[in-house]
């Protein structure tokens, strides 16, 4: 089972985890990315490339599925505006054992940051600025 | 050829999408960026520094030295910052 979704709607964590647990796998791992406050940030806005972004996420999910013989993969990424504390991204993986589930989960979030076309804008009240790509993200992706 | 722009590239150009028919001499993506920079002040601002840009041809990431041969859709954008 592969579930990929790019959507403005909020991420329903319990539902997504329950769906993965229903796969009957021994281990379910997950990562949730949340809008961080601090540095005056009041909201984030995410833009994507309709068509290409979905394809990129599906390709990553299929790669993880094959590499770690997963029983389930869920990759959800929101777009549009999100306030501080709201969920931006959710990665869930179900595998027979914890090692595969945890490794696949880390792989997916690392690679998503460099292989899927999204662009993040930070809002500080009325002022907005586009986020610059980080070298550390490129390095994290290359270790896989 | 359909062009798509994202993030601050779109804002600088002023549109997110446009159809163009570049001259024969425009062989690869880097040439396209140089040619686009001459199209308007907004284009000049967006395409002044190619090192700040990334590209996709027909929804596949490509390097800027990739030939445009047969490309239907070319996207130009800043490095991605998702997740």
Short mmCIF file of N, CA, C and O in Angstrom, two decimals, chain A:
data_model
loop_
_atom_site.label_atom_id
_atom_site.label_comp_id
_atom_site.label_asym_id
_atom_site.label_seq_id
_atom_site.Cartn_x
_atom_site.Cartn_y
_atom_site.Cartn_z
N UNK A 1 0.85 -1.19 0.00
CA UNK A 1 0.00 0.00 0.00
C UNK A 1 0.88 1.24 0.00
O UNK A 1 1.76 1.38 0.82
N UNK A 2 0.68 2.10 -1.03
CA UNK A 2 1.37 3.40 -1.04
C UNK A 2 0.30 4.48 -1.02
O UNK A 2 -0.64 4.45 -1.81
N UNK A 3 0.42 5.40 -0.06
CA UNK A 3 -0.53 6.55 -0.01
C UNK A 3 0.29 7.83 -0.08
O UNK A 3 1.09 8.11 0.81
N UNK A 4 0.12 8.57 -1.18
CA UNK A 4 0.82 9.85 -1.36
C UNK A 4 -0.23 10.93 -1.54
O UNK A 4 -1.17 10.75 -2.31
N UNK A 5 -0.09 12.04 -0.81
CA UNK A 5 -1.10 13.10 -0.96
C UNK A 5 -0.46 14.46 -0.75
O UNK A 5 0.32 14.64 0.21
N UNK A 6 -0.77 15.37 -1.64
CA UNK A 6 -0.36 16.77 -1.49
C UNK A 6 -1.65 17.57 -1.40
O UNK A 6 -2.46 17.54 -2.33
N UNK A 7 -1.87 18.25 -0.28
CA UNK A 7 -3.20 18.81 -0.01
C UNK A 7 -3.09 19.90 1.03
O UNK A 7 -2.27 19.82 1.94
N UNK A 8 -3.95 20.93 0.91
CA UNK A 8 -3.94 21.96 1.95
C UNK A 8 -4.55 21.50 3.28
O UNK A 8 -4.31 22.08 4.32
N UNK A 9 -5.37 20.43 3.22
CA UNK A 9 -6.11 20.04 4.43
C UNK A 9 -5.16 19.57 5.53
O UNK A 9 -4.09 19.02 5.24
N UNK A 10 -5.56 19.76 6.82
CA UNK A 10 -4.73 19.33 7.93
C UNK A 10 -4.49 17.82 7.91
O UNK A 10 -5.30 17.08 7.36
N UNK A 11 -3.37 17.39 8.48
CA UNK A 11 -3.01 15.97 8.53
C UNK A 11 -3.63 15.34 9.77
O UNK A 11 -3.45 15.82 10.89
N UNK A 12 -4.38 14.25 9.58
CA UNK A 12 -5.04 13.55 10.68
C UNK A 12 -4.14 12.39 11.12
O UNK A 12 -4.20 11.29 10.58
N UNK A 13 -3.29 12.67 12.09
CA UNK A 13 -2.25 11.71 12.48
C UNK A 13 -2.81 10.35 12.86
O UNK A 13 -2.37 9.31 12.37
N UNK A 14 -3.80 10.31 13.74
CA UNK A 14 -4.32 9.03 14.26
C UNK A 14 -4.85 8.16 13.12
O UNK A 14 -4.56 6.96 13.05
N UNK A 15 -5.56 8.78 12.20
CA UNK A 15 -6.12 8.02 11.05
C UNK A 15 -5.01 7.44 10.21
O UNK A 15 -5.05 6.27 9.81
N UNK A 16 -4.01 8.25 9.95
CA UNK A 16 -2.91 7.79 9.09
C UNK A 16 -2.13 6.65 9.75
O UNK A 16 -1.79 5.66 9.09
N UNK A 17 -1.86 6.79 11.05
CA UNK A 17 -1.12 5.72 11.75
C UNK A 17 -1.96 4.45 11.84
O UNK A 17 -1.45 3.35 11.64
N UNK A 18 -3.26 4.62 12.07
CA UNK A 18 -4.14 3.43 12.17
C UNK A 18 -4.12 2.67 10.84
O UNK A 18 -4.04 1.43 10.82
N UNK A 19 -4.16 3.42 9.73
CA UNK A 19 -4.16 2.77 8.41
C UNK A 19 -2.89 1.96 8.23
O UNK A 19 -2.90 0.85 7.71
N UNK A 20 -1.76 2.49 8.70
CA UNK A 20 -0.50 1.76 8.59
C UNK A 20 -0.48 0.53 9.50
O UNK A 20 -0.01 -0.54 9.13
N UNK A 21 -1.01 0.69 10.70
CA UNK A 21 -1.02 -0.45 11.65
C UNK A 21 -1.89 -1.58 11.12
O UNK A 21 -1.61 -2.75 11.35
N UNK A 22 -2.90 -1.21 10.34
CA UNK A 22 -3.80 -2.25 9.80
C UNK A 22 -3.10 -3.14 8.78
O UNK A 22 -3.63 -4.18 8.38
N UNK A 23 -1.91 -2.74 8.35
CA UNK A 23 -1.18 -3.55 7.39
C UNK A 23 -0.68 -4.86 8.01
O UNK A 23 -0.18 -5.74 7.35
N UNK A 24 -0.79 -4.93 9.36
CA UNK A 24 -0.38 -6.17 10.04
C UNK A 24 1.12 -6.35 10.11
O UNK A 24 1.64 -7.44 10.29
N UNK A 25 1.84 -5.24 9.96
CA UNK A 25 3.31 -5.31 10.00
C UNK A 25 3.76 -5.32 11.47
O UNK A 25 3.02 -4.90 12.35
N UNK A 26 5.01 -5.77 11.68
CA UNK A 26 5.54 -5.82 13.03
C UNK A 26 5.94 -4.45 13.54
O UNK A 26 5.96 -4.18 14.73
N UNK A 27 6.32 -3.54 12.59
CA UNK A 27 6.80 -2.23 13.05
C UNK A 27 6.24 -1.11 12.20
O UNK A 27 6.17 -1.21 10.98
N UNK A 28 5.81 -0.01 12.87
CA UNK A 28 5.36 1.18 12.15
C UNK A 28 6.19 2.36 12.67
O UNK A 28 6.25 2.59 13.88
N UNK A 29 6.85 3.07 11.72
CA UNK A 29 7.64 4.25 12.10
C UNK A 29 7.00 5.48 11.45
O UNK A 29 6.31 5.35 10.43
N UNK A 30 7.20 6.65 12.05
CA UNK A 30 6.63 7.85 11.40
C UNK A 30 7.45 9.09 11.76
O UNK A 30 8.18 9.10 12.76
N UNK A 31 7.33 10.08 10.90
CA UNK A 31 7.93 11.40 11.13
C UNK A 31 6.86 12.43 10.82
O UNK A 31 6.15 12.32 9.81
N UNK A 32 6.75 13.43 11.73
CA UNK A 32 5.83 14.55 11.45
C UNK A 32 6.63 15.84 11.48
O UNK A 32 7.34 16.09 12.46
N UNK A 33 6.55 16.63 10.46
CA UNK A 33 7.19 17.95 10.43
C UNK A 33 6.17 18.99 10.81
O UNK A 33 5.04 18.97 10.29
N UNK A 34 6.56 19.89 11.75
CA UNK A 34 5.62 20.88 12.28
C UNK A 34 6.19 22.27 12.06
O UNK A 34 7.42 22.45 12.06
N UNK A 35 5.30 23.24 11.85
CA UNK A 35 5.76 24.62 11.65
C UNK A 35 6.38 25.13 12.95
O UNK A 35 5.70 25.20 13.99
N UNK A 36 7.67 25.47 12.89
CA UNK A 36 8.36 25.97 14.10
C UNK A 36 8.15 27.49 14.23
O UNK A 36 8.22 28.21 13.22
N UNK A 37 7.93 27.91 15.48
CA UNK A 37 7.86 29.37 15.73
C UNK A 37 9.29 29.85 15.89
O UNK A 37 10.23 29.27 15.39
N UNK A 38 9.45 30.94 16.66
CA UNK A 38 10.80 31.48 16.88
C UNK A 38 11.23 32.33 15.71
O UNK A 38 10.69 32.22 14.61
N UNK A 39 12.22 33.21 15.99
CA UNK A 39 12.76 34.09 14.94
C UNK A 39 11.65 34.93 14.29
O UNK A 39 11.71 35.27 13.11
N UNK A 40 10.57 35.13 15.03
CA UNK A 40 9.50 36.00 14.57
C UNK A 40 8.56 35.36 13.55
O UNK A 40 7.66 36.01 13.02
N UNK A 41 8.77 34.05 13.28
CA UNK A 41 7.92 33.40 12.27
C UNK A 41 6.50 33.21 12.79
O UNK A 41 6.31 32.73 13.91
N UNK A 42 5.51 33.61 11.99
CA UNK A 42 4.11 33.47 12.39
C UNK A 42 3.39 32.43 11.53
O UNK A 42 2.39 31.85 11.95
N UNK A 43 3.90 32.19 10.33
CA UNK A 43 3.26 31.19 9.46
C UNK A 43 4.23 30.79 8.36
O UNK A 43 5.22 31.48 8.10
N UNK A 44 3.94 29.66 7.73
CA UNK A 44 4.69 29.20 6.55
C UNK A 44 3.72 29.05 5.39
O UNK A 44 2.53 28.83 5.59
N UNK A 45 4.25 29.17 4.20
CA UNK A 45 3.42 28.94 3.02
C UNK A 45 4.21 28.01 2.10
O UNK A 45 5.41 28.23 1.90
N UNK A 46 3.56 26.95 1.62
CA UNK A 46 4.24 25.98 0.78
C UNK A 46 3.64 25.99 -0.64
O UNK A 46 2.41 26.01 -0.79
N UNK A 47 4.52 25.98 -1.63
CA UNK A 47 4.11 25.93 -3.04
C UNK A 47 4.69 24.66 -3.64
O UNK A 47 5.72 24.17 -3.17
N UNK A 48 3.99 24.08 -4.64
CA UNK A 48 4.56 22.89 -5.29
C UNK A 48 4.33 22.95 -6.79
O UNK A 48 3.70 23.88 -7.28
N UNK A 49 4.85 21.96 -7.49
CA UNK A 49 4.76 21.91 -8.95
C UNK A 49 3.75 20.81 -9.28
O UNK A 49 4.11 19.61 -9.27
N UNK A 50 2.47 21.19 -9.49
CA UNK A 50 1.43 20.17 -9.71
C UNK A 50 1.85 19.19 -10.81
O UNK A 50 2.29 19.58 -11.87
N UNK A 51 1.75 17.91 -10.49
CA UNK A 51 2.14 16.85 -11.42
C UNK A 51 3.52 16.35 -11.07
O UNK A 51 3.69 15.20 -10.64
N UNK A 52 4.52 17.20 -11.19
CA UNK A 52 5.88 16.73 -10.94
C UNK A 52 6.09 16.36 -9.48
O UNK A 52 6.74 15.37 -9.16
N UNK A 53 5.52 17.16 -8.58
CA UNK A 53 5.73 16.87 -7.16
C UNK A 53 5.10 15.55 -6.76
O UNK A 53 5.73 14.73 -6.07
N UNK A 54 3.87 15.31 -7.21
CA UNK A 54 3.23 14.02 -6.91
C UNK A 54 4.09 12.88 -7.46
O UNK A 54 4.37 11.89 -6.75
N UNK A 55 4.55 13.00 -8.69
CA UNK A 55 5.38 11.95 -9.29
C UNK A 55 6.62 11.70 -8.45
O UNK A 55 7.02 10.56 -8.20
N UNK A 56 7.26 12.81 -8.02
CA UNK A 56 8.50 12.68 -7.24
C UNK A 56 8.24 11.92 -5.95
O UNK A 56 9.01 11.03 -5.56
N UNK A 57 7.15 12.25 -5.27
CA UNK A 57 6.84 11.56 -4.00
C UNK A 57 6.50 10.10 -4.24
O UNK A 57 6.91 9.21 -3.48
N UNK A 58 5.77 9.80 -5.32
CA UNK A 58 5.43 8.40 -5.62
C UNK A 58 6.69 7.61 -5.93
O UNK A 58 6.85 6.47 -5.46
N UNK A 59 7.61 8.22 -6.67
CA UNK A 59 8.87 7.52 -6.99
C UNK A 59 9.64 7.20 -5.72
O UNK A 59 10.12 6.08 -5.53
N UNK A 60 9.73 8.19 -4.80
CA UNK A 60 10.43 7.96 -3.54
C UNK A 60 9.76 6.85 -2.74
O UNK A 60 10.42 5.96 -2.19
N UNK A 61 8.42 6.86 -2.70
CA UNK A 61 7.69 5.84 -1.93
C UNK A 61 7.95 4.46 -2.51
O UNK A 61 8.20 3.49 -1.77
N UNK A 62 7.95 4.35 -3.85
CA UNK A 62 8.21 3.06 -4.50
C UNK A 62 9.62 2.58 -4.22
O UNK A 62 9.87 1.41 -3.94
N UNK A 63 10.58 3.52 -4.26
CA UNK A 63 11.98 3.15 -3.98
C UNK A 63 12.11 2.60 -2.56
O UNK A 63 12.75 1.57 -2.32
N UNK A 64 11.46 3.29 -1.60
CA UNK A 64 11.54 2.85 -0.19
C UNK A 64 10.86 1.48 -0.04
O UNK A 64 11.36 0.58 0.64
N UNK A 65 9.71 1.33 -0.70
CA UNK A 65 8.94 0.06 -0.65
C UNK A 65 9.83 -1.10 -1.09
O UNK A 65 9.92 -2.13 -0.40
N UNK A 66 10.55 -0.91 -2.20
CA UNK A 66 11.38 -1.99 -2.74
C UNK A 66 12.59 -2.23 -1.85
O UNK A 66 12.91 -3.35 -1.49
N UNK A 67 13.28 -1.11 -1.50
CA UNK A 67 14.56 -1.23 -0.81
C UNK A 67 14.42 -1.90 0.55
O UNK A 67 15.28 -2.65 0.99
N UNK A 68 13.29 -1.60 1.26
CA UNK A 68 13.14 -2.13 2.62
C UNK A 68 11.94 -3.09 2.75
O UNK A 68 11.47 -3.33 3.85
N UNK A 69 11.44 -3.60 1.65
CA UNK A 69 10.29 -4.54 1.61
C UNK A 69 9.21 -4.11 2.60
O UNK A 69 8.79 -4.87 3.48
N UNK A 70 8.75 -2.90 2.38
CA UNK A 70 7.74 -2.35 3.29
C UNK A 70 6.36 -2.94 2.98
O UNK A 70 6.09 -3.35 1.84
N UNK A 71 5.49 -2.94 3.99
CA UNK A 71 4.11 -3.36 3.78
C UNK A 71 3.20 -2.16 3.56
O UNK A 71 2.07 -2.28 3.13
N UNK A 72 3.69 -0.97 3.96
CA UNK A 72 2.89 0.25 3.75
C UNK A 72 3.78 1.47 3.80
O UNK A 72 4.78 1.48 4.54
N UNK A 73 3.47 2.47 2.96
CA UNK A 73 4.17 3.76 2.98
C UNK A 73 3.13 4.86 2.83
O UNK A 73 2.25 4.77 1.97
N UNK A 74 3.24 5.87 3.67
CA UNK A 74 2.36 7.05 3.55
C UNK A 74 3.24 8.29 3.51
O UNK A 74 4.12 8.44 4.36
N UNK A 75 3.04 9.12 2.49
CA UNK A 75 3.78 10.39 2.39
C UNK A 75 2.74 11.48 2.16
O UNK A 75 2.09 11.52 1.13
N UNK A 76 2.59 12.35 3.16
CA UNK A 76 1.61 13.45 3.04
C UNK A 76 2.37 14.76 3.18
O UNK A 76 3.20 14.90 4.07
N UNK A 77 2.08 15.71 2.31
CA UNK A 77 2.71 17.02 2.41
C UNK A 77 1.64 18.06 2.16
O UNK A 77 0.91 17.96 1.15
N UNK A 78 1.53 19.03 3.06
CA UNK A 78 0.53 20.06 2.87
C UNK A 78 1.08 21.17 2.00
O UNK A 78 2.30 21.38 1.88
N UNK A 79 0.19 21.92 1.40
CA UNK A 79 0.57 23.11 0.63
C UNK A 79 -0.37 24.23 1.06
O UNK A 79 -1.38 23.99 1.70
N UNK A 80 0.04 25.45 0.69
CA UNK A 80 -0.76 26.60 1.11
C UNK A 80 -0.20 27.16 2.41
O UNK A 80 0.94 26.90 2.79
N UNK A 81 -1.00 27.88 3.14
CA UNK A 81 -0.53 28.56 4.35
C UNK A 81 -0.77 27.72 5.60
O UNK A 81 -1.84 27.10 5.72
N UNK A 82 0.22 27.70 6.50
CA UNK A 82 0.11 26.94 7.77
C UNK A 82 0.64 27.80 8.91
O UNK A 82 1.67 28.44 8.77
N UNK A 83 -0.11 27.79 10.03
CA UNK A 83 0.31 28.59 11.19
C UNK A 83 1.35 27.81 12.00
O UNK A 83 1.49 26.59 11.85
N UNK A 84 2.03 28.54 12.90
CA UNK A 84 3.00 27.89 13.79
C UNK A 84 2.29 26.77 14.57
O UNK A 84 1.14 26.94 15.02
N UNK A 85 2.94 25.61 14.68
CA UNK A 85 2.36 24.48 15.43
C UNK A 85 1.57 23.53 14.55
O UNK A 85 1.30 22.39 14.95
N UNK A 86 1.25 23.93 13.33
CA UNK A 86 0.49 23.04 12.45
C UNK A 86 1.45 22.05 11.78
O UNK A 86 2.63 22.32 11.60
N UNK A 87 0.91 20.89 11.39
CA UNK A 87 1.70 19.85 10.72
C UNK A 87 1.89 20.22 9.25
O UNK A 87 0.95 20.62 8.58
N UNK A 88 3.13 20.03 8.77
CA UNK A 88 3.44 20.31 7.36
C UNK A 88 3.53 19.00 6.57
O UNK A 88 3.04 18.87 5.47
N UNK A 89 4.24 18.04 7.15
CA UNK A 89 4.54 16.80 6.42
C UNK A 89 4.42 15.61 7.37
O UNK A 89 4.69 15.73 8.58
N UNK A 90 3.98 14.48 6.80
CA UNK A 90 3.89 13.23 7.57
C UNK A 90 4.45 12.11 6.72
O UNK A 90 4.10 11.96 5.54
N UNK A 91 5.38 11.35 7.29
CA UNK A 91 5.91 10.15 6.64
C UNK A 91 5.59 8.97 7.55
O UNK A 91 5.90 9.03 8.74
N UNK A 92 4.99 7.91 7.00
CA UNK A 92 4.74 6.71 7.80
C UNK A 92 5.20 5.49 7.04
O UNK A 92 5.01 5.41 5.82
N UNK A 93 5.82 4.53 7.75
CA UNK A 93 6.29 3.32 7.08
C UNK A 93 5.94 2.11 7.94
O UNK A 93 6.08 2.16 9.17
N UNK A 94 5.52 1.02 7.27
CA UNK A 94 5.19 -0.22 7.98
C UNK A 94 6.06 -1.33 7.41
O UNK A 94 6.13 -1.49 6.18
N UNK A 95 6.75 -2.05 8.29
CA UNK A 95 7.64 -3.14 7.84
C UNK A 95 7.59 -4.26 8.87
O UNK A 95 7.09 -4.10 9.97
N UNK A 96 8.13 -5.40 8.47
CA UNK A 96 8.12 -6.56 9.37
C UNK A 96 8.88 -6.23 10.65
O UNK A 96 8.48 -6.60 11.76
N UNK A 97 10.00 -5.46 10.50
CA UNK A 97 10.85 -5.19 11.68
C UNK A 97 11.18 -3.70 11.81
O UNK A 97 11.13 -2.96 10.83
N UNK A 98 11.58 -3.29 12.99
CA UNK A 98 11.79 -1.84 13.26
C UNK A 98 12.89 -1.25 12.39
O UNK A 98 12.78 -0.13 11.91
N UNK A 99 14.00 -2.03 12.17
CA UNK A 99 15.14 -1.44 11.45
C UNK A 99 14.71 -0.92 10.08
O UNK A 99 14.99 0.21 9.71
N UNK A 100 13.93 -1.77 9.37
CA UNK A 100 13.50 -1.36 8.02
C UNK A 100 12.54 -0.17 8.09
O UNK A 100 12.64 0.78 7.33
N UNK A 101 11.62 -0.23 9.05
CA UNK A 101 10.62 0.85 9.14
C UNK A 101 11.30 2.18 9.45
O UNK A 101 11.04 3.20 8.80
N UNK A 102 12.22 2.18 10.41
CA UNK A 102 12.90 3.42 10.81
C UNK A 102 13.82 3.94 9.71
O UNK A 102 13.83 5.14 9.40
N UNK A 103 14.56 3.01 9.07
CA UNK A 103 15.48 3.44 8.00
C UNK A 103 14.69 4.05 6.84
O UNK A 103 15.03 5.12 6.31
N UNK A 104 13.62 3.39 6.44
CA UNK A 104 12.81 3.88 5.31
C UNK A 104 12.22 5.25 5.63
O UNK A 104 12.16 6.14 4.77
N UNK A 105 11.80 5.42 6.86
CA UNK A 105 11.20 6.70 7.27
C UNK A 105 12.23 7.81 7.17
O UNK A 105 11.97 8.87 6.59
N UNK A 106 13.43 7.56 7.67
CA UNK A 106 14.50 8.58 7.60
C UNK A 106 14.88 8.86 6.15
O UNK A 106 15.05 10.02 5.74
N UNK A 107 14.96 7.80 5.34
CA UNK A 107 15.27 7.95 3.91
C UNK A 107 14.27 8.88 3.24
O UNK A 107 14.62 9.83 2.55
N UNK A 108 12.98 8.63 3.51
CA UNK A 108 11.93 9.37 2.81
C UNK A 108 11.95 10.85 3.15
O UNK A 108 11.84 11.70 2.27
N UNK A 109 12.14 11.20 4.42
CA UNK A 109 12.12 12.63 4.74
C UNK A 109 13.41 13.29 4.26
O UNK A 109 13.38 14.41 3.74
N UNK A 110 14.55 12.58 4.34
CA UNK A 110 15.79 13.17 3.82
C UNK A 110 15.68 13.44 2.33
O UNK A 110 16.03 14.52 1.84
N UNK A 111 15.21 12.45 1.58
CA UNK A 111 15.17 12.59 0.12
C UNK A 111 14.05 13.53 -0.33
O UNK A 111 14.16 14.23 -1.33
N UNK A 112 12.95 13.55 0.45
CA UNK A 112 11.84 14.43 0.06
C UNK A 112 12.33 15.88 0.01
O UNK A 112 11.93 16.65 -0.86
N UNK A 113 13.23 16.22 0.96
CA UNK A 113 13.68 17.62 1.04
C UNK A 113 14.49 18.04 -0.18
O UNK A 113 14.63 19.22 -0.46
N UNK A 114 15.06 17.09 -0.91
CA UNK A 114 15.89 17.49 -2.06
C UNK A 114 15.31 17.02 -3.40
O UNK A 114 15.63 17.58 -4.44
N UNK A 115 14.47 15.98 -3.37
CA UNK A 115 14.01 15.39 -4.63
C UNK A 115 12.60 15.78 -5.03
O UNK A 115 12.13 15.41 -6.10
N UNK A 116 11.87 16.49 -4.14
CA UNK A 116 10.48 16.83 -4.48
C UNK A 116 10.37 18.35 -4.57
O UNK A 116 10.79 19.07 -3.67
N UNK A 117 9.81 18.84 -5.69
CA UNK A 117 9.74 20.29 -5.88
C UNK A 117 8.68 20.96 -5.02
O UNK A 117 7.50 20.99 -5.37
N UNK A 118 9.12 21.49 -3.87
CA UNK A 118 8.31 22.34 -2.98
C UNK A 118 9.13 23.60 -2.70
O UNK A 118 10.37 23.54 -2.67
N UNK A 119 8.44 24.70 -2.42
CA UNK A 119 9.15 25.92 -2.05
C UNK A 119 8.44 26.53 -0.85
O UNK A 119 7.20 26.62 -0.83
N UNK A 120 9.25 26.93 0.15
CA UNK A 120 8.70 27.37 1.43
C UNK A 120 8.91 28.87 1.59
O UNK A 120 10.00 29.38 1.30
N UNK A 121 7.85 29.53 2.01
CA UNK A 121 7.98 30.97 2.27
C UNK A 121 7.65 31.21 3.74
O UNK A 121 6.66 30.65 4.25
N UNK A 122 8.48 31.98 4.43
CA UNK A 122 8.23 32.28 5.85
C UNK A 122 7.51 33.61 5.96
O UNK A 122 7.86 34.56 5.25
N UNK A 123 6.51 33.63 6.84
CA UNK A 123 5.80 34.87 7.11
C UNK A 123 6.14 35.34 8.52
O UNK A 123 6.12 34.54 9.46
N UNK A 124 6.45 36.60 8.64
CA UNK A 124 6.67 37.27 9.94
C UNK A 124 5.69 38.43 9.95
O UNK A 124 6.00 39.52 9.48
N UNK A 125 4.49 38.16 10.44
CA UNK A 125 3.40 39.14 10.35
C UNK A 125 3.09 39.37 8.89
O UNK A 125 2.78 38.41 8.17
N UNK A 126 3.26 40.61 8.41
CA UNK A 126 2.94 40.91 7.01
C UNK A 126 4.13 40.71 6.07
O UNK A 126 3.99 40.74 4.86
N UNK A 127 5.30 40.49 6.65
CA UNK A 127 6.51 40.37 5.80
C UNK A 127 6.74 38.91 5.44
O UNK A 127 6.64 38.03 6.29
N UNK A 128 7.08 38.69 4.15
CA UNK A 128 7.29 37.30 3.70
C UNK A 128 8.66 37.17 3.05
O UNK A 128 9.13 38.11 2.41
N UNK A 129 9.31 36.02 3.24
CA UNK A 129 10.61 35.80 2.58
C UNK A 129 10.74 34.34 2.19
O UNK A 129 10.37 33.45 2.97
N UNK A 130 11.27 34.08 1.00
CA UNK A 130 11.45 32.71 0.53
C UNK A 130 12.61 32.07 1.26
O UNK A 130 13.66 32.71 1.44
N UNK A 131 12.41 30.83 1.66
CA UNK A 131 13.46 30.11 2.40
C UNK A 131 14.53 29.67 1.40
O UNK A 131 14.22 29.26 0.28
N UNK A 132 15.81 29.76 1.80
CA UNK A 132 16.91 29.31 0.96
C UNK A 132 17.16 27.82 1.22
O UNK A 132 17.05 27.36 2.37
N UNK A 133 17.55 27.08 0.18
CA UNK A 133 17.87 25.66 0.38
C UNK A 133 19.10 25.56 1.27
O UNK A 133 19.98 26.42 1.22
N UNK A 134 19.13 24.50 2.09
CA UNK A 134 20.25 24.35 3.04
C UNK A 134 21.21 23.27 2.53
O UNK A 134 20.78 22.20 2.10
N UNK A 135 22.50 23.54 2.64
CA UNK A 135 23.53 22.57 2.28
C UNK A 135 23.34 21.29 3.10
O UNK A 135 23.47 20.18 2.59
N UNK A 136 22.97 21.45 4.36
CA UNK A 136 22.81 20.28 5.24
C UNK A 136 21.74 19.33 4.70
O UNK A 136 21.84 18.11 4.85
N UNK A 137 20.72 19.87 4.04
CA UNK A 137 19.69 18.98 3.48
C UNK A 137 20.27 18.17 2.32
O UNK A 137 19.99 16.98 2.17
N UNK A 138 21.09 18.82 1.52
CA UNK A 138 21.70 18.11 0.38
C UNK A 138 22.60 17.00 0.92
O UNK A 138 22.58 15.85 0.44
N UNK A 139 23.36 17.31 1.97
CA UNK A 139 24.25 16.29 2.54
C UNK A 139 23.44 15.13 3.12
O UNK A 139 23.75 13.96 2.90
N UNK A 140 22.35 15.45 3.83
CA UNK A 140 21.53 14.40 4.45
C UNK A 140 20.99 13.47 3.36
O UNK A 140 20.97 12.25 3.51
N UNK A 141 20.61 14.05 2.24
CA UNK A 141 20.03 13.24 1.15
C UNK A 141 21.10 12.35 0.53
O UNK A 141 20.86 11.19 0.19
N UNK A 142 22.33 12.88 0.47
CA UNK A 142 23.37 12.13 -0.27
C UNK A 142 23.86 10.92 0.52
O UNK A 142 24.47 10.02 -0.03
N UNK A 143 23.57 10.87 1.83
CA UNK A 143 24.11 9.73 2.59
C UNK A 143 23.35 8.46 2.27
O UNK A 143 23.73 7.37 2.66
N UNK A 144 22.24 8.52 1.54
CA UNK A 144 21.49 7.31 1.24
C UNK A 144 21.99 6.68 -0.05
O UNK A 144 21.32 5.97 -0.71
#
